[in-house]
Amino acid sequence: MKPWTHAHVLDLACFSLDDYATVLELAQRFRSLPVVGARKLPALQGRMVTTLFFEPSTRTRSSFELAARRLSADVQSFSPAASSLSKGESLLDTARTYVAMGSNVLVVRHGCAGVPQKLARDLEALGAGVAVLNAGDGLHSHPSQGLLDLFTLARHFDPEKPSPAALQGRRIVIVGDVLHSRVARSNIWALTACGAEVVLCGPPTLLPSLFNAFTASPPPGQSVDPVPRRGAVRVVRDLAEALPGADAVMTLRLQKERMRQNLLTSLDSYQRRYGLNHQVLALCGRPVPVLHPGPVNRGVEMAGDLLDDGRCCLVDEQVRNGVPIRMALLYLLAAAMPDVKEV
Ligand code: NCD
């Protein structure tokens, strides 16, 4: 395993191929731990992980908390509604409160892009020595989801050795509301880094053509792409064009809460044109796995019987893989701190 150099995990745009390989290798080790009996590792004993979620979450939050407990960390869970935020305390001061209680890793989800990044910078300026892990910021980034999707696909293509190489030359189709999806953005960085071709498919209102050039522009503050040869990104409008030759298909939730204008004529017409079901998937020309980050609008992005079809639907597998991926991230961040036991 190559040395880990990140003090925080905020975005996948700055991940090198070695970073992906390290996370996947560790996750595979954590994934193979027994599911019954002694499930806990002592690696983060005496460490504290705090989840600060300013947006709703089912799987991401529980999965981070479970991952932290499996590594024997103490876990604190912050809920904005029941906190002193309602009394006017700032987000930075809230975070400092948890740091003062001894928190080593803050897992942050926020509706505004850039909040975890700003928090990490501000806490560094204060010399807080705490790691920040982005659990989803606005439309921008959701690194742990991008990694667990990558891990799920790598395990599908190469169950014995799920490494970035398993994605080389694969065509992955991402369907739907790409515009509002931080998951799609993180997936694009991860998949193209590993040499996959990403085909994005959706209507112009939810998938502007500028996504063709998504990986061409370096993220702010970063002049050199850490990945020498990225796979391509291509925007298409119809499933009939996107699906033939696909190796896997990922569909996304219509993020109605983030849609400020009327971006769709009707749910019905969207479902007819972009909804996945067994018949539509046959366009791929061979059996392919289907992914969705959840939560699913059953019957909109995906037919109910496809979602329930364990032969091709990897949604439960994605959730399962979220735990070892988050264990790997927590371990890598906390391992840079003194006194962490080796796994
Ligand atoms: C996603 C999110 O919150 O970005 N869900 C998740 O974390 N599994 C996607 C979504 O909300 O549609």
CSV table of C-alpha atoms and ligand atoms in Angstrom, one decimal:
chain,number,residue,atom,x,y,z
A,1,MET,CA,0.0,0.0,0.0
A,2,LYS,CA,1.3,3.5,-0.9
A,3,PRO,CA,1.6,6.1,1.9
A,4,TRP,CA,-1.6,8.1,2.5
A,5,THR,CA,-1.1,11.8,2.2
A,6,HIS,CA,-4.5,13.4,2.8
A,7,ALA,CA,-5.3,15.1,6.1
A,8,HIS,CA,-9.0,15.3,5.1
A,9,VAL,CA,-11.3,13.6,2.5
A,10,LEU,CA,-13.2,16.4,0.8
A,11,ASP,CA,-13.3,15.6,-2.9
A,12,LEU,CA,-12.2,12.8,-5.2
A,13,ALA,CA,-10.8,15.3,-7.9
A,14,CYS,CA,-7.5,15.3,-5.9
A,15,PHE,CA,-7.3,11.4,-5.6
A,16,SER,CA,-4.5,9.6,-7.4
A,17,LEU,CA,-4.7,6.1,-8.7
A,18,ASP,CA,-2.7,5.0,-5.7
A,19,ASP,CA,-5.2,6.6,-3.4
A,20,TYR,CA,-8.1,4.6,-5.0
A,21,ALA,CA,-6.0,1.4,-4.8
A,22,THR,CA,-5.2,1.9,-1.1
A,23,VAL,CA,-8.9,2.6,-0.2
A,24,LEU,CA,-10.1,-0.4,-2.2
A,25,GLU,CA,-7.5,-2.7,-0.8
A,26,LEU,CA,-8.3,-1.8,2.8
A,27,ALA,CA,-12.0,-1.9,2.2
A,28,GLN,CA,-11.6,-5.4,0.8
A,29,ARG,CA,-9.8,-6.5,3.9
A,30,PHE,CA,-12.5,-5.0,6.1
A,31,ARG,CA,-15.2,-6.5,3.9
A,32,SER,CA,-13.9,-10.0,4.6
A,33,LEU,CA,-14.1,-9.7,8.4
A,34,PRO,CA,-16.6,-12.2,9.8
A,35,VAL,CA,-20.2,-11.0,9.9
A,36,VAL,CA,-20.9,-12.8,13.1
A,37,GLY,CA,-19.0,-13.0,16.4
A,38,ALA,CA,-16.1,-10.6,17.1
A,39,ARG,CA,-16.8,-7.9,14.6
A,40,LYS,CA,-14.8,-5.1,16.1
A,41,LEU,CA,-11.2,-4.1,15.4
A,42,PRO,CA,-9.2,-2.1,18.0
A,43,ALA,CA,-7.7,0.3,15.4
A,44,LEU,CA,-9.5,3.5,16.6
A,45,GLN,CA,-9.7,2.7,20.3
A,46,GLY,CA,-9.6,6.0,22.2
A,47,ARG,CA,-10.5,8.0,19.1
A,48,MET,CA,-13.7,9.9,18.6
A,49,VAL,CA,-15.7,10.3,15.4
A,50,THR,CA,-18.5,13.0,15.3
A,51,THR,CA,-21.1,13.0,12.6
A,52,LEU,CA,-22.4,16.5,11.9
A,53,PHE,CA,-25.3,16.2,9.4
A,54,PHE,CA,-27.1,19.4,8.4
A,55,GLU,CA,-29.2,17.5,5.7
A,56,PRO,CA,-31.3,14.3,6.1
A,57,SER,CA,-29.6,11.0,5.6
A,58,THR,CA,-30.4,7.3,6.2
A,59,ARG,CA,-27.6,5.2,4.9
A,60,THR,CA,-24.6,7.6,4.9
A,61,ARG,CA,-24.9,8.6,8.5
A,62,SER,CA,-25.6,5.1,9.9
A,63,SER,CA,-22.9,3.6,7.8
A,64,PHE,CA,-20.3,6.1,9.0
A,65,GLU,CA,-21.4,5.5,12.6
A,66,LEU,CA,-21.3,1.7,12.2
A,67,ALA,CA,-17.9,1.9,10.5
A,68,ALA,CA,-16.5,4.0,13.4
A,69,ARG,CA,-17.9,1.5,16.0
A,70,ARG,CA,-16.5,-1.5,14.1
A,71,LEU,CA,-13.1,0.2,14.5
A,72,SER,CA,-13.8,0.7,18.3
A,73,ALA,CA,-14.0,4.5,18.1
A,74,ASP,CA,-16.4,6.6,20.3
A,75,VAL,CA,-19.2,8.0,18.2
A,76,GLN,CA,-21.1,11.3,18.7
A,77,SER,CA,-24.0,12.3,16.6
A,78,PHE,CA,-25.0,15.9,16.1
A,79,SER,CA,-28.5,16.9,15.1
A,80,PRO,CA,-29.0,20.5,14.1
A,81,ALA,CA,-32.6,20.8,15.2
A,82,ALA,CA,-31.8,19.8,18.8
A,83,SER,CA,-28.6,21.9,19.0
A,84,SER,CA,-27.4,25.4,20.0
A,85,LEU,CA,-27.4,26.3,16.3
A,86,SER,CA,-31.0,27.4,16.9
A,87,LYS,CA,-29.6,29.8,19.6
A,88,GLY,CA,-27.3,31.4,17.0
A,89,GLU,CA,-24.1,29.4,17.5
A,90,SER,CA,-22.0,29.3,14.3
A,91,LEU,CA,-21.1,26.1,12.4
A,92,LEU,CA,-17.4,26.6,13.2
A,93,ASP,CA,-18.0,27.1,16.9
A,94,THR,CA,-20.3,24.1,16.9
A,95,ALA,CA,-17.5,22.0,15.3
A,96,ARG,CA,-15.0,23.5,17.8
A,97,THR,CA,-17.2,22.3,20.7
A,98,TYR,CA,-16.8,18.7,19.5
A,99,VAL,CA,-13.1,19.1,18.9
A,100,ALA,CA,-12.8,20.4,22.5
A,101,MET,CA,-14.5,17.2,23.7
A,102,GLY,CA,-11.8,15.3,21.9
A,103,SER,CA,-13.2,14.5,18.5
A,104,ASN,CA,-10.6,13.4,16.0
A,105,VAL,CA,-12.7,13.1,12.8
A,106,LEU,CA,-15.7,15.2,11.9
A,107,VAL,CA,-18.0,13.7,9.2
A,108,VAL,CA,-19.9,16.6,7.7
A,109,ARG,CA,-22.9,16.8,5.4
A,110,HIS,CA,-24.3,20.1,4.4
A,111,GLY,CA,-26.7,21.5,1.8
A,112,CYS,CA,-24.2,24.1,0.6
A,113,ALA,CA,-21.2,23.2,-1.6
A,114,GLY,CA,-17.9,24.0,0.1
A,115,VAL,CA,-18.9,23.9,3.7
A,116,PRO,CA,-16.7,20.8,4.7
A,117,GLN,CA,-13.8,22.4,2.8
A,118,LYS,CA,-14.2,25.7,4.6
A,119,LEU,CA,-14.5,24.0,7.9
A,120,ALA,CA,-11.4,22.0,7.3
A,121,ARG,CA,-9.4,25.2,6.5
A,122,ASP,CA,-10.8,27.1,9.4
A,123,LEU,CA,-10.0,24.3,11.9
A,124,GLU,CA,-6.5,24.0,10.4
A,125,ALA,CA,-6.0,27.7,10.9
A,126,LEU,CA,-6.9,27.2,14.6
A,127,GLY,CA,-4.4,24.3,14.8
A,128,ALA,CA,-7.3,21.9,15.8
A,129,GLY,CA,-5.6,18.7,14.4
A,130,VAL,CA,-8.9,17.2,13.4
A,131,ALA,CA,-9.7,15.4,10.1
A,132,VAL,CA,-12.8,16.5,8.1
A,133,LEU,CA,-14.6,13.9,6.0
A,134,ASN,CA,-17.1,15.2,3.5
A,135,ALA,CA,-20.4,13.2,3.6
A,136,GLY,CA,-22.0,15.2,0.8
A,137,ASP,CA,-21.9,19.0,0.2
A,138,GLY,CA,-24.6,20.5,-1.9
A,139,LEU,CA,-24.3,19.6,-5.6
A,140,HIS,CA,-20.5,19.3,-5.3
A,141,SER,CA,-19.1,16.1,-3.9
A,142,HIS,CA,-19.9,12.9,-2.1
A,143,PRO,CA,-16.5,11.1,-1.9
A,144,SER,CA,-17.5,8.1,0.3
A,145,GLN,CA,-20.4,7.3,-2.1
A,146,GLY,CA,-18.2,7.6,-5.1
A,147,LEU,CA,-15.7,5.2,-3.5
A,148,LEU,CA,-18.3,2.7,-2.4
A,149,ASP,CA,-19.8,2.7,-5.9
A,150,LEU,CA,-16.3,2.1,-7.3
A,151,PHE,CA,-15.7,-0.7,-4.8
A,152,THR,CA,-19.1,-2.3,-5.7
A,153,LEU,CA,-18.3,-2.2,-9.4
A,154,ALA,CA,-14.7,-3.4,-8.9
A,155,ARG,CA,-16.0,-6.3,-6.8
A,156,HIS,CA,-18.5,-7.1,-9.5
A,157,PHE,CA,-15.9,-7.2,-12.3
A,158,ASP,CA,-13.2,-8.9,-10.2
A,159,PRO,CA,-14.5,-10.4,-6.9
A,160,GLU,CA,-11.1,-11.7,-5.9
A,161,LYS,CA,-9.1,-8.6,-6.4
A,162,PRO,CA,-11.3,-5.5,-6.6
A,163,SER,CA,-8.7,-2.9,-7.7
A,164,PRO,CA,-9.0,0.2,-9.9
A,165,ALA,CA,-7.7,-2.0,-12.8
A,166,ALA,CA,-11.0,-3.8,-12.8
A,167,LEU,CA,-12.6,-0.7,-14.2
A,168,GLN,CA,-10.1,-0.1,-17.0
A,169,GLY,CA,-11.9,0.1,-20.4
A,170,ARG,CA,-15.4,-0.5,-18.9
A,171,ARG,CA,-18.3,1.6,-20.1
A,172,ILE,CA,-20.4,2.8,-17.2
A,173,VAL,CA,-23.7,4.6,-18.0
A,174,ILE,CA,-25.1,7.1,-15.5
A,175,VAL,CA,-28.7,8.0,-16.1
A,176,GLY,CA,-30.9,10.8,-14.9
A,177,ASP,CA,-30.6,14.0,-12.7
A,178,VAL,CA,-26.8,14.5,-13.1
A,179,LEU,CA,-27.2,18.3,-12.6
A,180,HIS,CA,-28.2,18.0,-9.0
A,181,SER,CA,-26.2,14.9,-8.2
A,182,ARG,CA,-23.0,15.1,-6.1
A,183,VAL,CA,-22.9,11.3,-6.3
A,184,ALA,CA,-22.6,11.5,-10.2
A,185,ARG,CA,-19.8,14.1,-9.9
A,186,SER,CA,-17.8,11.9,-7.5
A,187,ASN,CA,-18.5,8.9,-9.6
A,188,ILE,CA,-17.2,10.7,-12.7
A,189,TRP,CA,-13.9,11.5,-11.0
A,190,ALA,CA,-13.5,8.0,-9.6
A,191,LEU,CA,-14.5,6.1,-12.7
A,192,THR,CA,-12.5,8.1,-15.2
A,193,ALA,CA,-9.4,8.0,-12.9
A,194,CYS,CA,-9.6,4.2,-13.2
A,195,GLY,CA,-9.8,4.3,-17.0
A,196,ALA,CA,-13.5,3.7,-17.4
A,197,GLU,CA,-15.6,5.4,-20.1
A,198,VAL,CA,-18.5,7.3,-18.5
A,199,VAL,CA,-21.6,7.9,-20.6
A,200,LEU,CA,-24.1,10.3,-19.0
A,201,CYS,CA,-27.7,10.1,-20.2
A,202,GLY,CA,-30.5,12.5,-19.4
A,203,PRO,CA,-32.6,15.4,-20.6
A,204,PRO,CA,-30.8,18.8,-21.3
A,205,THR,CA,-32.5,20.4,-18.3
A,206,LEU,CA,-31.0,17.8,-15.9
A,207,LEU,CA,-27.8,17.2,-17.8
A,208,PRO,CA,-26.3,20.2,-19.5
A,209,SER,CA,-23.9,19.5,-22.4
A,210,LEU,CA,-21.1,21.1,-20.5
A,211,PHE,CA,-20.7,17.9,-18.6
A,212,ASN,CA,-18.9,16.7,-21.7
A,213,ALA,CA,-16.0,18.8,-20.4
A,214,PHE,CA,-16.4,18.0,-16.7
A,215,THR,CA,-13.0,16.4,-16.0
A,216,ALA,CA,-11.2,18.7,-18.5
A,217,SER,CA,-11.4,21.7,-16.1
A,218,PRO,CA,-9.2,21.2,-13.0
A,219,PRO,CA,-11.0,21.9,-9.7
A,220,PRO,CA,-10.3,25.3,-8.1
A,221,GLY,CA,-6.8,25.5,-6.5
A,222,GLN,CA,-5.5,22.5,-8.4
A,223,SER,CA,-3.5,23.1,-11.5
A,224,VAL,CA,-2.4,19.5,-12.3
A,225,ASP,CA,-4.7,16.5,-12.5
A,226,PRO,CA,-3.2,13.8,-10.3
A,227,VAL,CA,-4.4,11.1,-12.8
A,228,PRO,CA,-2.2,11.0,-15.9
A,229,ARG,CA,-4.7,9.2,-18.3
A,230,ARG,CA,-8.4,9.6,-17.5
A,231,GLY,CA,-11.2,7.8,-19.2
A,232,ALA,CA,-13.6,9.8,-21.3
A,233,VAL,CA,-17.0,11.5,-20.4
A,234,ARG,CA,-19.7,11.7,-23.0
A,235,VAL,CA,-23.2,13.1,-22.8
A,236,VAL,CA,-26.1,11.4,-24.7
A,237,ARG,CA,-29.8,12.1,-24.6
A,238,ASP,CA,-31.4,8.7,-25.2
A,239,LEU,CA,-31.1,5.3,-23.5
A,240,ALA,CA,-31.2,3.6,-26.9
A,241,GLU,CA,-27.9,5.4,-27.7
A,242,ALA,CA,-26.4,5.1,-24.2
A,243,LEU,CA,-27.0,1.4,-23.3
A,244,PRO,CA,-25.7,-0.8,-26.1
A,245,GLY,CA,-22.3,-2.1,-25.1
A,246,ALA,CA,-22.6,-0.8,-21.4
A,247,ASP,CA,-20.9,-2.8,-18.7
A,248,ALA,CA,-23.0,-1.3,-15.9
A,249,VAL,CA,-25.8,1.2,-15.4
A,250,MET,CA,-26.2,3.6,-12.5
A,251,THR,CA,-29.4,5.6,-12.2
A,252,LEU,CA,-29.9,8.6,-9.9
A,253,ARG,CA,-32.7,10.0,-7.8
A,254,LEU,CA,-34.7,12.9,-9.2
A,255,GLN,CA,-33.7,15.5,-6.6
A,256,LYS,CA,-37.0,17.3,-6.4
A,257,GLU,CA,-35.9,19.2,-3.3
A,258,ARG,CA,-33.1,20.9,-5.2
A,259,MET,CA,-35.0,21.8,-8.3
A,260,ARG,CA,-35.8,25.5,-8.3
A,261,GLN,CA,-37.5,25.7,-11.7
A,262,ASN,CA,-39.9,23.3,-13.5
A,263,LEU,CA,-37.2,21.3,-15.1
A,264,LEU,CA,-39.5,18.4,-16.2
A,265,THR,CA,-42.7,18.4,-18.2
A,266,SER,CA,-44.0,15.6,-16.0
A,267,LEU,CA,-42.8,12.7,-13.9
A,268,ASP,CA,-44.6,10.3,-16.3
A,269,SER,CA,-42.8,11.5,-19.4
A,270,TYR,CA,-39.4,11.4,-17.5
A,271,GLN,CA,-40.2,7.8,-16.4
A,272,ARG,CA,-41.1,6.8,-19.9
A,273,ARG,CA,-37.9,8.2,-21.4
A,274,TYR,CA,-35.4,7.5,-18.7
A,275,GLY,CA,-36.9,5.0,-16.3
A,276,LEU,CA,-35.1,1.7,-16.1
A,277,ASN,CA,-36.8,-1.7,-16.2
A,278,HIS,CA,-35.8,-5.2,-17.4
A,279,GLN,CA,-37.0,-4.5,-21.0
A,280,VAL,CA,-35.0,-1.2,-21.3
A,281,LEU,CA,-31.9,-2.9,-19.8
A,282,ALA,CA,-32.1,-5.5,-22.6
A,283,LEU,CA,-30.7,-2.7,-24.8
A,284,CYS,CA,-27.3,-3.3,-23.2
A,285,GLY,CA,-27.1,-6.6,-25.2
A,286,ARG,CA,-26.0,-8.7,-22.2
A,287,PRO,CA,-26.8,-9.0,-18.5
A,288,VAL,CA,-25.4,-5.9,-16.7
A,289,PRO,CA,-25.6,-4.8,-13.0
A,290,VAL,CA,-27.7,-1.8,-12.0
A,291,LEU,CA,-26.8,0.6,-9.3
A,292,HIS,CA,-28.5,3.5,-7.5
A,293,PRO,CA,-27.1,5.4,-4.5
A,294,GLY,CA,-30.5,5.5,-2.8
A,295,PRO,CA,-33.0,6.7,-1.7
A,296,VAL,CA,-34.9,5.4,-4.7
A,297,ASN,CA,-38.2,6.9,-6.1
A,298,ARG,CA,-39.6,3.4,-6.7
A,299,GLY,CA,-41.2,3.3,-10.1
A,300,VAL,CA,-39.7,6.5,-11.3
A,301,GLU,CA,-35.9,6.0,-11.9
A,302,MET,CA,-36.3,2.3,-11.6
A,303,ALA,CA,-39.2,-0.2,-11.8
A,304,GLY,CA,-40.0,-1.8,-8.5
A,305,ASP,CA,-39.4,-5.4,-9.8
A,306,LEU,CA,-35.9,-4.3,-11.1
A,307,LEU,CA,-35.1,-2.8,-7.7
A,308,ASP,CA,-36.1,-6.1,-6.1
A,309,ASP,CA,-34.2,-8.3,-8.5
A,310,GLY,CA,-31.1,-9.4,-6.6
A,311,ARG,CA,-29.6,-11.1,-9.8
A,312,CYS,CA,-28.8,-7.7,-11.4
A,313,CYS,CA,-29.6,-5.0,-8.9
A,314,LEU,CA,-26.7,-4.0,-6.7
A,315,VAL,CA,-28.4,-1.5,-4.5
A,316,ASP,CA,-28.2,-3.6,-1.3
A,317,GLU,CA,-24.6,-4.5,-2.2
A,318,GLN,CA,-23.8,-0.8,-2.4
A,319,VAL,CA,-25.2,-0.2,1.1
A,320,ARG,CA,-23.3,-3.2,2.4
A,321,ASN,CA,-20.0,-2.0,0.8
A,322,GLY,CA,-20.5,1.5,2.3
A,323,VAL,CA,-19.4,0.2,5.8
A,324,PRO,CA,-16.0,-1.2,4.8
A,325,ILE,CA,-15.3,1.8,2.5
A,326,ARG,CA,-16.0,4.2,5.4
A,327,MET,CA,-14.0,2.0,7.8
A,328,ALA,CA,-11.1,2.4,5.3
A,329,LEU,CA,-11.5,6.2,5.1
A,330,LEU,CA,-11.7,6.6,8.9
A,331,TYR,CA,-8.8,4.3,9.4
A,332,LEU,CA,-6.6,6.2,6.8
A,333,LEU,CA,-7.4,9.6,8.3
A,334,ALA,CA,-6.9,8.5,11.9
A,335,ALA,CA,-3.8,6.4,11.2
A,336,ALA,CA,-1.9,9.6,10.4
A,337,MET,CA,-2.6,10.6,14.0
A,338,PRO,CA,-0.2,9.3,16.7
A,339,ASP,CA,-1.0,6.1,18.7
A,340,VAL,CA,-3.4,4.4,16.3
A,341,LYS,CA,-3.0,0.6,16.4
A,342,GLU,CA,-2.1,-1.1,13.0
A,343,VAL,CA,-4.7,-3.4,11.4
B,1,NCD,C1,-27.4,10.7,-2.1
B,1,NCD,C2,-27.0,12.0,-1.5
B,1,NCD,O1,-27.5,12.3,-0.4
B,1,NCD,O2,-26.3,12.7,-2.1
B,1,NCD,N1,-27.7,9.6,-1.2
B,1,NCD,C3,-26.8,9.0,-0.5
B,1,NCD,O3,-25.9,9.6,0.1
B,1,NCD,N2,-26.8,7.6,-0.6
B,1,NCD,C4,-28.2,10.8,-3.3
B,1,NCD,C5,-29.6,11.3,-3.1
B,1,NCD,O4,-30.0,12.0,-2.2
B,1,NCD,O5,-30.3,11.1,-4.1
